PDB file of C-alpha atoms in Angstrom:
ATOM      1  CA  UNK F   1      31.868  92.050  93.176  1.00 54.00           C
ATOM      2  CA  UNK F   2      29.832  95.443  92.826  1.00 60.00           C
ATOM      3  CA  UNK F   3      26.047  95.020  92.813  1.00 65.00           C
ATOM      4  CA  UNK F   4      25.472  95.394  89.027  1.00 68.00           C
ATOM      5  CA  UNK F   5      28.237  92.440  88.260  1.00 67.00           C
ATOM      6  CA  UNK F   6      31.590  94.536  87.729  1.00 66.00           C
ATOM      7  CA  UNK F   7      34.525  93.380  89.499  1.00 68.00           C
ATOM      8  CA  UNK F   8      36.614  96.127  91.144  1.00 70.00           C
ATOM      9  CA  UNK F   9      38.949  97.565  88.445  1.00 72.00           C
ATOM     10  CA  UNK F  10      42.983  97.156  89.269  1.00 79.00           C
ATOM     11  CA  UNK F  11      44.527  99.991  90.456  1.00 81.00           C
ATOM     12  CA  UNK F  12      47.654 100.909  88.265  1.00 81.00           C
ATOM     13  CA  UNK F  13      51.121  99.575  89.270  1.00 88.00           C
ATOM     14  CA  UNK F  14      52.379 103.535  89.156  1.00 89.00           C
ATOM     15  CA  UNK F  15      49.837 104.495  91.201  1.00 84.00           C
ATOM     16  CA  UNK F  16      48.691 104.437  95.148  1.00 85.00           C
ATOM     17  CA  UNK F  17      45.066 105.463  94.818  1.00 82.00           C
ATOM     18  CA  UNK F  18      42.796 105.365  90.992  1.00 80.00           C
ATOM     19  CA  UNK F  19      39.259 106.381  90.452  1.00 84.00           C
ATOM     20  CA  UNK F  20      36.991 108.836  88.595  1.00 86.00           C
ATOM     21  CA  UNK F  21      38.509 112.182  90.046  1.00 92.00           C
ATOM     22  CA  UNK F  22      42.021 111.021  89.814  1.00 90.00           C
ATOM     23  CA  UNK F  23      41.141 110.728  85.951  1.00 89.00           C
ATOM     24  CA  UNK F  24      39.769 113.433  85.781  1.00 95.00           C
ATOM     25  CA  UNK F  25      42.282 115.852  86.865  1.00 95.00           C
ATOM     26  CA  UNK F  26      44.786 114.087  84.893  1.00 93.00           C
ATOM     27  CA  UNK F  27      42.634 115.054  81.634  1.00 96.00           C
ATOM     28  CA  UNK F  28      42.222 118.620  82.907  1.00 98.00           C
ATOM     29  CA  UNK F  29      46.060 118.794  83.346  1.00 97.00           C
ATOM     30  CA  UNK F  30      46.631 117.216  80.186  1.00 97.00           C
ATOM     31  CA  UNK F  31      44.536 119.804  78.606  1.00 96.00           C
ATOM     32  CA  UNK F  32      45.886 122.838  80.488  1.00 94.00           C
ATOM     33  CA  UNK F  33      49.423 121.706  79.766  1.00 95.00           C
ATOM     34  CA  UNK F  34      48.861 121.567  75.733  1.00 93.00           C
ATOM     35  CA  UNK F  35      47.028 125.279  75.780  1.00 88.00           C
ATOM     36  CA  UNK F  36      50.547 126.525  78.034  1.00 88.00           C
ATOM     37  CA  UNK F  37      52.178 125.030  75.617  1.00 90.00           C
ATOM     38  CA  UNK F  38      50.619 126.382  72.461  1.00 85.00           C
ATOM     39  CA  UNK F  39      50.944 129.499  73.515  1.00 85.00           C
ATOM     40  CA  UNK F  40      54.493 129.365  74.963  1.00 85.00           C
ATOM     41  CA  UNK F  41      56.486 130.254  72.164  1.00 80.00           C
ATOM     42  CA  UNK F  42      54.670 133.096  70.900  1.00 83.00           C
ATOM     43  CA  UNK F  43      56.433 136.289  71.891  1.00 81.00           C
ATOM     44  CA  UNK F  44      54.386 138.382  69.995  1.00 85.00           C
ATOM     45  CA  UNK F  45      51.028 137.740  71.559  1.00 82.00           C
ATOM     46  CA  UNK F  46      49.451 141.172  72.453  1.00 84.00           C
ATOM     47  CA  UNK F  47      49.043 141.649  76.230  1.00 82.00           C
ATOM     48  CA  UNK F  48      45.772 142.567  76.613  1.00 87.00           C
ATOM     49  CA  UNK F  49      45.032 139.133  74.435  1.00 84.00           C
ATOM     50  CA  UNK F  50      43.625 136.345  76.576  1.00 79.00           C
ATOM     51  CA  UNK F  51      46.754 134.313  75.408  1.00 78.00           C
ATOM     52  CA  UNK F  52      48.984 137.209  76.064  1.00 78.00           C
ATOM     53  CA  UNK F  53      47.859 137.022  79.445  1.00 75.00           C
TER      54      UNK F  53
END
């Protein structure tokens, strides 16, 4: 039991190791994966453009 009363959460079946960082990066690859993808399928983005780059 942690000192302010919290037992230690579960780590997920899928998973060898879980804590804040782990979550963390998954949210900044979530994130980074949906602007890739928004931006993906527009072939007319101008290069300069920070999309077209």
């Amino acid at each position: 039991q942690y000192c302010n009363g919290n037992w230690q959460e579960e780590i997920p079946s899928d998973r060898s190791s879980w804590g804040t960082f782990v979550a963390i990066r998954e949210d900044t690859q979530a994130k980074v994966r949906k602007l890739v993808d928004e931006v993906a399928g527009q072939n007319d983005l101008d290069p300069s453009s920070v999309a077209g780059k």
